[in-house]
C-alpha positions as CSV (number, residue, x, y, z in Angstrom):
1,X,-29.1,9.8,27.1
2,X,-30.4,10.1,30.6
3,X,-32.2,13.2,31.8
4,X,-32.1,13.2,35.6
5,X,-34.4,16.1,36.3
6,X,-32.2,17.0,39.2
7,X,-30.4,20.3,38.9
8,X,-27.7,19.0,41.3
9,X,-26.7,16.1,38.9
10,X,-23.4,16.6,37.2
11,X,-23.6,16.4,33.4
12,X,-21.5,13.5,32.1
13,X,-20.8,12.2,28.6
14,X,-19.1,9.1,27.2
15,X,-19.1,7.6,23.7
16,X,-22.4,5.8,24.4
17,X,-24.2,7.8,27.0
18,X,-24.9,11.4,28.0
19,X,-26.4,12.3,31.4
20,X,-28.1,15.7,31.5
21,X,-29.2,17.2,34.7
22,X,-32.1,19.3,33.7
23,X,-33.8,20.6,30.5
24,X,-36.3,23.4,29.8
25,X,-39.8,22.2,28.7
26,X,-39.0,22.9,25.0
27,X,-35.6,21.0,25.1
28,X,-37.3,18.2,27.0
29,X,-40.0,17.9,24.4
30,X,-37.3,17.9,21.7
31,X,-35.5,15.0,23.4
32,X,-38.7,13.0,24.0
33,X,-39.8,13.4,20.3
34,X,-36.4,12.1,19.1
35,X,-36.1,9.2,21.5
36,X,-36.5,5.7,20.1
37,X,-37.2,4.3,23.6
38,X,-38.3,6.1,26.8
39,X,-38.0,4.8,30.3
40,X,-39.4,7.1,33.1
41,X,-41.1,7.1,36.5
42,X,-44.9,7.0,36.4
43,X,-45.4,10.4,38.0
44,X,-48.3,12.6,36.8
45,X,-46.1,15.2,35.1
46,X,-44.0,12.7,33.2
47,X,-47.1,10.9,32.0
48,X,-48.7,14.2,31.0
49,X,-45.6,15.1,28.9
50,X,-45.8,11.7,27.2
51,X,-49.5,11.9,26.5
52,X,-49.1,15.4,25.1
53,X,-46.3,14.2,22.8
54,X,-48.1,11.0,22.0
55,X,-45.1,8.8,23.0
56,X,-45.2,5.5,24.8
57,X,-42.7,4.6,27.5
58,X,-41.6,2.0,30.0
59,X,-43.1,3.2,33.3
60,X,-41.2,2.3,36.4
61,X,-43.1,3.4,39.5
62,X,-41.1,4.7,42.4
63,X,-41.3,2.0,45.1
64,X,-43.6,2.9,48.0
65,X,-45.5,5.5,45.9
66,X,-49.0,3.8,45.5
67,X,-50.3,6.5,43.1
68,X,-47.3,5.8,40.7
69,X,-47.8,2.1,41.0
70,X,-51.5,2.4,40.3
71,X,-51.0,4.7,37.3
72,X,-48.4,2.5,35.8
73,X,-50.4,-0.7,36.1
74,X,-53.6,0.9,35.0
75,X,-52.1,2.6,31.9
76,X,-50.2,-0.6,31.0
77,X,-53.5,-2.5,31.2
78,X,-55.0,-0.1,28.7
79,X,-52.1,-0.8,26.2
80,X,-50.8,2.8,26.3
81,X,-47.6,2.1,28.2
82,X,-45.5,-0.8,29.5
83,X,-44.9,-1.2,33.3
84,X,-42.0,-2.7,35.1
85,X,-40.9,-3.0,38.7
86,X,-37.6,-1.4,39.8
87,X,-35.4,-4.4,39.3
88,X,-33.1,-5.4,36.4
89,X,-35.0,-8.5,35.3
90,X,-38.3,-6.7,35.2
91,X,-36.8,-3.7,33.4
92,X,-35.2,-5.8,30.7
93,X,-38.5,-7.6,30.2
94,X,-40.3,-4.3,30.0
95,X,-37.9,-2.9,27.4
96,X,-38.4,-6.0,25.3
97,X,-42.2,-5.6,25.6
98,X,-42.0,-1.9,24.8
99,X,-40.0,-2.6,21.6
100,X,-42.6,-5.1,20.5
101,X,-45.6,-2.8,21.1
102,X,-44.4,0.7,20.3
103,X,-44.9,0.4,16.6
104,X,-48.7,0.1,17.1
105,X,-48.9,2.7,19.9
106,X,-51.7,5.2,19.6
107,X,-53.1,7.5,22.2
108,X,-56.8,7.8,22.8
109,X,-58.5,10.5,20.6
110,X,-58.9,12.9,23.6
111,X,-55.8,12.1,25.5
112,X,-55.9,14.8,28.1
113,X,-59.4,14.1,29.3
114,X,-58.6,10.4,29.2
115,X,-55.7,10.8,31.6
116,X,-57.8,13.2,33.8
117,X,-60.5,10.5,34.1
118,X,-57.9,7.9,35.0
119,X,-56.5,10.2,37.7
120,X,-60.1,10.8,39.0
121,X,-60.6,7.1,39.4
122,X,-57.3,6.9,41.4
123,X,-58.6,9.5,44.0
124,X,-62.2,8.3,44.3
């Protein structure tokens, strides 16, 4: 399924795909926990949700957003996430890499302070 995060998006469903416009925090957590593979933007709140739920994902920074580009590349270099550019070839490669690495995924012991330190480095 796809969760757009945009209340204006029309909910759509087919045999293979459901598009949901918006979920409450508890419903979003439910979907994230159940997902076999997650693809998301590398925004701060998306990453915080994943860290809290101890889930890896393919991070695709929004083009022209240097903080998202930095976070995605930095977190991928630490082995916590996989990063891809917003183009089909890069995304397909990223999905393949995520499938290979997700079985050994583990968040650092103190995940929230780890992400805070990473963000502090971004703004120094």
